[in-house]
Short mmCIF file of C-alpha atoms in Angstrom, two decimals:
data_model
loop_
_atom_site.label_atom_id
_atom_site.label_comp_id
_atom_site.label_asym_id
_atom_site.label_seq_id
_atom_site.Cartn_x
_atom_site.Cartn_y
_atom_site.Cartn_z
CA UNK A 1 58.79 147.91 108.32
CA UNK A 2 55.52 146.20 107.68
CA UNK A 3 54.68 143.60 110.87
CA UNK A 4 54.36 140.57 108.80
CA UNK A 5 57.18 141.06 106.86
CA UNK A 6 59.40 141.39 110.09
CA UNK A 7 57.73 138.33 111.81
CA UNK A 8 58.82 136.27 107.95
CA UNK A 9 61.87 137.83 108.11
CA UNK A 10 62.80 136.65 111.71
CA UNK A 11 61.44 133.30 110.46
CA UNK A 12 64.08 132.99 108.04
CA UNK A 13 66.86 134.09 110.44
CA UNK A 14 65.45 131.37 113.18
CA UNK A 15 65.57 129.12 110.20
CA UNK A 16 69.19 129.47 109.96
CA UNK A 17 69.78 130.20 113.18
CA UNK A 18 68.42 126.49 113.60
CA UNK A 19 70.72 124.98 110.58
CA UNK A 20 73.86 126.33 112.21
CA UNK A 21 72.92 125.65 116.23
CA UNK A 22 71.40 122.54 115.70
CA UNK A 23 71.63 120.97 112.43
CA UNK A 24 68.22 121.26 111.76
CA UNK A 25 68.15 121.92 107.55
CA UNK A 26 65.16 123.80 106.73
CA UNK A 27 63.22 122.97 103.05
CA UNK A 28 62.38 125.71 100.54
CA UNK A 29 59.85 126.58 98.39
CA UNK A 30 59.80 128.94 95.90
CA UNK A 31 57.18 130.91 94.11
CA UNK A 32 57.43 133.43 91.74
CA UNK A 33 53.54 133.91 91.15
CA UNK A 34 49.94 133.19 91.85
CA UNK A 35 47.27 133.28 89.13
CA UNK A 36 44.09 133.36 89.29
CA UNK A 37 41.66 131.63 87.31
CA UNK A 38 37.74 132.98 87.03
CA UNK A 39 34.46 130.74 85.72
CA UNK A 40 31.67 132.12 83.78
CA UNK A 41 29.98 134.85 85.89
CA UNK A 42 33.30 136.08 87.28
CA UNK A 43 35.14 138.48 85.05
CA UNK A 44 38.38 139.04 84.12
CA UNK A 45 41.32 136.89 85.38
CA UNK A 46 43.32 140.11 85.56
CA UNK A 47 45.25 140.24 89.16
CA UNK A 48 47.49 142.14 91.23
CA UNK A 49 48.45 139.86 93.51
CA UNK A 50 51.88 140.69 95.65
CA UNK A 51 52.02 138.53 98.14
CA UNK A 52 52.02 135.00 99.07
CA UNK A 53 50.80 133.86 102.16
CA UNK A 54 51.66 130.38 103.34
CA UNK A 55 50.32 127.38 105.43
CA UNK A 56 52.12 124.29 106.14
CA UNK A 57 50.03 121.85 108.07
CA UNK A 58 47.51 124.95 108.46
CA UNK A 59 50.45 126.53 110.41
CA UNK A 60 51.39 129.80 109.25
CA UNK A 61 54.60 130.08 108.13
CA UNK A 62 54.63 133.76 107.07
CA UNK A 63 53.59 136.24 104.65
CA UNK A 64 56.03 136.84 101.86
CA UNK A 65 56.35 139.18 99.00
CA UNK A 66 56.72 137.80 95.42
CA UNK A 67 59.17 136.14 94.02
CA UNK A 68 59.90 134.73 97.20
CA UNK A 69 62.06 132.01 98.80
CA UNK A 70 60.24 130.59 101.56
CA UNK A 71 62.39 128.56 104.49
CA UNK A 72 60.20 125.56 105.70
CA UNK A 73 60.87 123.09 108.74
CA UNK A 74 60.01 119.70 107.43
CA UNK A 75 61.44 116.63 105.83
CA UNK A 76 59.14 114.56 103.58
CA UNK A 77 54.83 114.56 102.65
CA UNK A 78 53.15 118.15 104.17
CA UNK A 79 49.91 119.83 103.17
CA UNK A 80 50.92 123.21 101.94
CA UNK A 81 48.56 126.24 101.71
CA UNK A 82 48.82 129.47 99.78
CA UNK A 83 46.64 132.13 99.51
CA UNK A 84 46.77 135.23 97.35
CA UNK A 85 48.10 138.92 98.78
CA UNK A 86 46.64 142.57 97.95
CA UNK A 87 47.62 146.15 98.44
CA UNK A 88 44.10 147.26 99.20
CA UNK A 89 43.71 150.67 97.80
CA UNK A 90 47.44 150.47 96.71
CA UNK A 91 48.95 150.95 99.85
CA UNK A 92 51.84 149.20 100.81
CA UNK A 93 50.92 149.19 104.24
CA UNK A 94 47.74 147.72 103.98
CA UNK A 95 48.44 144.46 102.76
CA UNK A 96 45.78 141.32 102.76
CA UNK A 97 44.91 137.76 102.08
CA UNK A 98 42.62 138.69 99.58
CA UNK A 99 39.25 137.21 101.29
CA UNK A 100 37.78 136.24 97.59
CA UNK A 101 40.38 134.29 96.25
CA UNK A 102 40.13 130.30 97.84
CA UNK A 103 43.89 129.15 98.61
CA UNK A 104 45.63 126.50 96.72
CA UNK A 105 46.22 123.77 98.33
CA UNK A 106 49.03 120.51 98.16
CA UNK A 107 47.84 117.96 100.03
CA UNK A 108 50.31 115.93 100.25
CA UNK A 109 53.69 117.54 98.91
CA UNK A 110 57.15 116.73 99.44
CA UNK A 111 59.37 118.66 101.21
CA UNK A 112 63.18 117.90 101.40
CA UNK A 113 65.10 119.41 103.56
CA UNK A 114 68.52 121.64 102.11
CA UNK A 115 66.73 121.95 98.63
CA UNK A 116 64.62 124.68 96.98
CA UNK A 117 61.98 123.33 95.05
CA UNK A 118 59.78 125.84 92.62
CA UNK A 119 56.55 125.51 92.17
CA UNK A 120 55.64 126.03 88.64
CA UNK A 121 53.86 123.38 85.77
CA UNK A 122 51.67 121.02 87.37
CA UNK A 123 52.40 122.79 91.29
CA UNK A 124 52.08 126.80 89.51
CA UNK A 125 49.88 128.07 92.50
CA UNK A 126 46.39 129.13 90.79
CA UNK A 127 43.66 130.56 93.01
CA UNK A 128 39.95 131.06 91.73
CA UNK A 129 37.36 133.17 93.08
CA UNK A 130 34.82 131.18 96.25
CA UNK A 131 31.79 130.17 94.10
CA UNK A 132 29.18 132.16 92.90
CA UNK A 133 26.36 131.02 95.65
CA UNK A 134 28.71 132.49 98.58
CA UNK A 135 29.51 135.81 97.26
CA UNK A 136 27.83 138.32 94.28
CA UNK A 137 29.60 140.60 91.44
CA UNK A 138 28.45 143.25 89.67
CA UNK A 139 30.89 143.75 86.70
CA UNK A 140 30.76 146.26 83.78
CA UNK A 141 33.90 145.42 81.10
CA UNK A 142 32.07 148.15 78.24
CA UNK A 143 31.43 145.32 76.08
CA UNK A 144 27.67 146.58 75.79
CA UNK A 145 27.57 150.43 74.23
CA UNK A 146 25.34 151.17 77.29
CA UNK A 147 27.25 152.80 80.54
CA UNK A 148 25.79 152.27 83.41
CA UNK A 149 27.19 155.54 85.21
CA UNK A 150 25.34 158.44 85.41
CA UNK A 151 26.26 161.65 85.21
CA UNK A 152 26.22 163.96 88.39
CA UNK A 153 24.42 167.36 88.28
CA UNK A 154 27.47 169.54 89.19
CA UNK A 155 29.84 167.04 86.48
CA UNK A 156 30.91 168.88 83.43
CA UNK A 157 30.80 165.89 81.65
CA UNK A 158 29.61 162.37 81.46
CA UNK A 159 31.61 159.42 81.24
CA UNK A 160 32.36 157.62 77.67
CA UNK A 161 33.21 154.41 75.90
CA UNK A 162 36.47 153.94 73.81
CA UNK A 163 37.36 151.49 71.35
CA UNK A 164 40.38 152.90 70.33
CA UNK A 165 42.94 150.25 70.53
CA UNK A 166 45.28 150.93 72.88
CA UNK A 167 42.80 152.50 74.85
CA UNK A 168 41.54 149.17 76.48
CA UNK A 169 42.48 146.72 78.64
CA UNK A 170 41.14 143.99 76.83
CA UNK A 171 37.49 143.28 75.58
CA UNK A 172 37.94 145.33 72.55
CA UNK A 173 36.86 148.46 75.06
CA UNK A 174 37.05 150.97 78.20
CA UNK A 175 35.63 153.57 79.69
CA UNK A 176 36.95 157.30 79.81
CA UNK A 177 37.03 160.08 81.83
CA UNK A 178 38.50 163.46 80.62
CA UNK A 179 38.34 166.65 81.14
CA UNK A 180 38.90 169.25 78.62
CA UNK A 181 40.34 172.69 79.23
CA UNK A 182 37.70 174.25 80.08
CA UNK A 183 36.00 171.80 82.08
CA UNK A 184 37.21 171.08 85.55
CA UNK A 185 35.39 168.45 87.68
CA UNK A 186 33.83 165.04 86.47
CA UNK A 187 31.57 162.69 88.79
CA UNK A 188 29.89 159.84 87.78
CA UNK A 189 27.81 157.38 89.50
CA UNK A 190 26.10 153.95 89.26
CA UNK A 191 22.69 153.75 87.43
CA UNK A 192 22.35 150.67 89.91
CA UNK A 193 21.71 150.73 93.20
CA UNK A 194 23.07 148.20 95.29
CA UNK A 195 22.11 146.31 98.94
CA UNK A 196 25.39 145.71 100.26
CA UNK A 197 26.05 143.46 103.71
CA UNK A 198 27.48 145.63 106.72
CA UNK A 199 28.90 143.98 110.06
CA UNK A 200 32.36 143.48 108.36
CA UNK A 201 31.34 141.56 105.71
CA UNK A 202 34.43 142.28 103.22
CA UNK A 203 33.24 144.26 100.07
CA UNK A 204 35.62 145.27 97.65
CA UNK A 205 35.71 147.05 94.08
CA UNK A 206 38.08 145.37 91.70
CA UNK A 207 39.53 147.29 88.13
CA UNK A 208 42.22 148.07 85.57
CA UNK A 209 42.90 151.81 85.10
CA UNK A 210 45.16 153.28 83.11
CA UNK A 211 45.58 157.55 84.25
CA UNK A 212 47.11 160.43 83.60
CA UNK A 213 45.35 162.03 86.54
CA UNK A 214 44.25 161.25 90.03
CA UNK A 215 40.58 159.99 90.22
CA UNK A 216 38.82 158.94 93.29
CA UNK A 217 36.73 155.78 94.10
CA UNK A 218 33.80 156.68 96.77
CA UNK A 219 30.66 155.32 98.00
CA UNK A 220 27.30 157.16 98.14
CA UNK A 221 24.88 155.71 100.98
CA UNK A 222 21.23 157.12 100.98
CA UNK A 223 19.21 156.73 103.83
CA UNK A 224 15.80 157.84 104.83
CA UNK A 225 16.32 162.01 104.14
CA UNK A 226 19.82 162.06 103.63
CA UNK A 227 22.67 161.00 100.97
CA UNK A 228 26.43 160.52 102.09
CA UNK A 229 29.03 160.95 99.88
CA UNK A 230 32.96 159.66 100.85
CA UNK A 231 35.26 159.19 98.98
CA UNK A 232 37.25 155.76 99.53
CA UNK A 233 40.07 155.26 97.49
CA UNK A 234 42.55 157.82 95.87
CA UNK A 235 44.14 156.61 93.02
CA UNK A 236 47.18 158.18 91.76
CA UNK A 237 48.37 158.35 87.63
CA UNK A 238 49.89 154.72 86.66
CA UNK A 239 52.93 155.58 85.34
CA UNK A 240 55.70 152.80 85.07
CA UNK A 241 59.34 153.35 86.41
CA UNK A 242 60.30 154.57 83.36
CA UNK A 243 57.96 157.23 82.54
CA UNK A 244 55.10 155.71 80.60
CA UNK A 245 51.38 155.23 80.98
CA UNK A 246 50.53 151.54 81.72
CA UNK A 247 47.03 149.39 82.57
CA UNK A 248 47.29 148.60 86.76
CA UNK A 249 44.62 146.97 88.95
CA UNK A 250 43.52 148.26 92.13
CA UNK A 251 42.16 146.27 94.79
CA UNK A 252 39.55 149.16 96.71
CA UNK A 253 38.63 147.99 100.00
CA UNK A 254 35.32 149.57 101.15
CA UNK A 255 33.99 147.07 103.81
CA UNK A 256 34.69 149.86 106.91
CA UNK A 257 32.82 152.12 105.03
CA UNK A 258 30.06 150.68 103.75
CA UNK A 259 29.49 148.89 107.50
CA UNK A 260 29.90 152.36 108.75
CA UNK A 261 26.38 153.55 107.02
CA UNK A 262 24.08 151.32 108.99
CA UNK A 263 21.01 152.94 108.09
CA UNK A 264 21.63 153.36 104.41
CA UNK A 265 18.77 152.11 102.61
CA UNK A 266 21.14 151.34 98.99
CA UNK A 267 24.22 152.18 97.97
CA UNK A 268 26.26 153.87 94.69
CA UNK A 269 29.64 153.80 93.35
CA UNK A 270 30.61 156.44 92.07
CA UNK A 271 33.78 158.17 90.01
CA UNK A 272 35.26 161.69 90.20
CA UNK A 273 38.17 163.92 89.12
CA UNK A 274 39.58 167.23 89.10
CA UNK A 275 42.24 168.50 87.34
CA UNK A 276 45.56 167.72 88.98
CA UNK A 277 48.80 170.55 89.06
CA UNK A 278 50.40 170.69 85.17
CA UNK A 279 47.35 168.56 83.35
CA UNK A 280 45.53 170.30 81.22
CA UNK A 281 43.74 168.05 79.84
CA UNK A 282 43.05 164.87 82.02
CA UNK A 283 42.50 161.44 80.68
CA UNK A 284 41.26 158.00 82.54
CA UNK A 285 40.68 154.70 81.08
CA UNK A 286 39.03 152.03 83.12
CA UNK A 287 38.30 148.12 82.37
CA UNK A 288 36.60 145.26 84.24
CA UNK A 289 34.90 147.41 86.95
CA UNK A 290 33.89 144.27 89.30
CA UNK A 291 32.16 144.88 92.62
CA UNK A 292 32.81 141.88 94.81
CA UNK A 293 30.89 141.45 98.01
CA UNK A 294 30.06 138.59 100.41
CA UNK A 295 26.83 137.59 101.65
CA UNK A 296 24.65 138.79 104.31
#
């Protein structure tokens, strides 16, 4: 079991522990989502955003997946502070407090103790992105007919634009990788080049897909005589539970590797595919590509 989840779930058994021992009656909030909210400059306010993790008096309380019922002690005015959850790279196990979003903040809310009180209308917790002058994005969302990815050498093909409906996430298009039958790999970088902080600064690529076929996220770091290619995030076809291909967003961490490469002069993004077992014929839609990266 994940560590934070065990340290919220003891919470909540201390909590009651507490109402029966000692008559202490915890409060509750509950919250069945955060939102996020972008300004010109910052994309799409498309999420995936799992968890919420919570502050009461800028004491954590815990870290709790969504919809969650969250056991508080405290009677009466509190400042309450949530921030917004990822899976980076889609992994359950690697959950964070997304380091872009700010949290949302009550100041002054009232807690009463024995009652669950949800906050939605006026108290729905939204969370924007930290302003523009402390962090940088680089976002492509194929509104322009230009793609900014270049083909690699060894690619059979390059990738397109779609305006198919369906075939989009929203902006009226997407881009697409495929693979026909006779084709079998697909690699496509960044015609941009980009200076990207190292020492742990968080940097993170942000975008819908929607996939038939497992694609790969990676980094290429050229230095002074040499180019390193790694490949950072696998990301499997996004079928739902029942069967059918749906639009998902993927949080791709790539701070560790990018501060790994200290003596890259720029870096790349790049895309690639192969043909997984029983697809003949591969096909990959992506939408609001957004690299997100702090400052230096």
């Amino acid at each position: 079991m994940n560590t934070r989840y065990t340290l919220s779930l003891l919470l909540a058994l201390f909590l009651i522990s507490c109402h029966k021992d000692s008559g202490v009656v915890p409060s509750y909030i509950y919250i069945k989502d955060i939102q996020v909210q972008t300004t010109s400059g910052q994309g799409t306010n498309s999420d995936d955003i799992v968890d919420a993790w919570v502050y009461v008096d800028d004491n954590a309380v815990g870290c709790f997946s969504l919809p969650a019922r969250i056991p508080i002690i405290g009677d009466g005015p509190h400042k309450i502070t949530i921030y917004g959850g990822i899976k980076a790279d889609g992994i359950s196990s690697h959950r964070r407090r997304y380091p872009f979003y700010q949290p949302y903040i009550l100041n002054s809310y009232t807690l009463r103790s024995g009652m669950v009180d949800t906050l939605q209308g006026a108290y729905q917790p939204i969370v924007t992105y930290y302003p523009n002058t402390e962090m940088n994005f680089w976002i492509e969302d194929f509104t322009d007919p230009f793609i900014p990815f270049l083909q690699d050498p060894l690619s059979d093909t390059s990738m397109a634009r779609t305006t198919t409906p369906g075939e989009y996430f929203e902006g009226g298009a997407s881009g697409v990788m495929t693979l026909s039958a006779n084709q079998i790999y697909f690699k496509a970088a960044t015609a941009e080049n980009f200076d990207l902080p190292i020492g742990g600064v968080p940097v993170y690529l942000e975008l819908n897909y929607k996939a038939n076929n497992t694609f790969s996220v990676g980094l290429t770091s050229v230095m002074s005589g040499n180019v390193v290619n790694q490949d950072n995030t696998i990301i499997r076809p996004s079928y739902d539970d029942n069967g059918n291909l749906v639009w998902k967003k993927m949080y791709c961490e790539m701070t560790e590797l990018v501060s790994s490469n200290l003596n890259a002069l720029y870096y790349e993004i790049y895309f690639k595919m192969t043909k997984d077992e029983g697809i003949t014929e591969p096909l990959v839609l992506i939408d609001n590509v957004k690299l997100v990266y702090g400052n230096n």
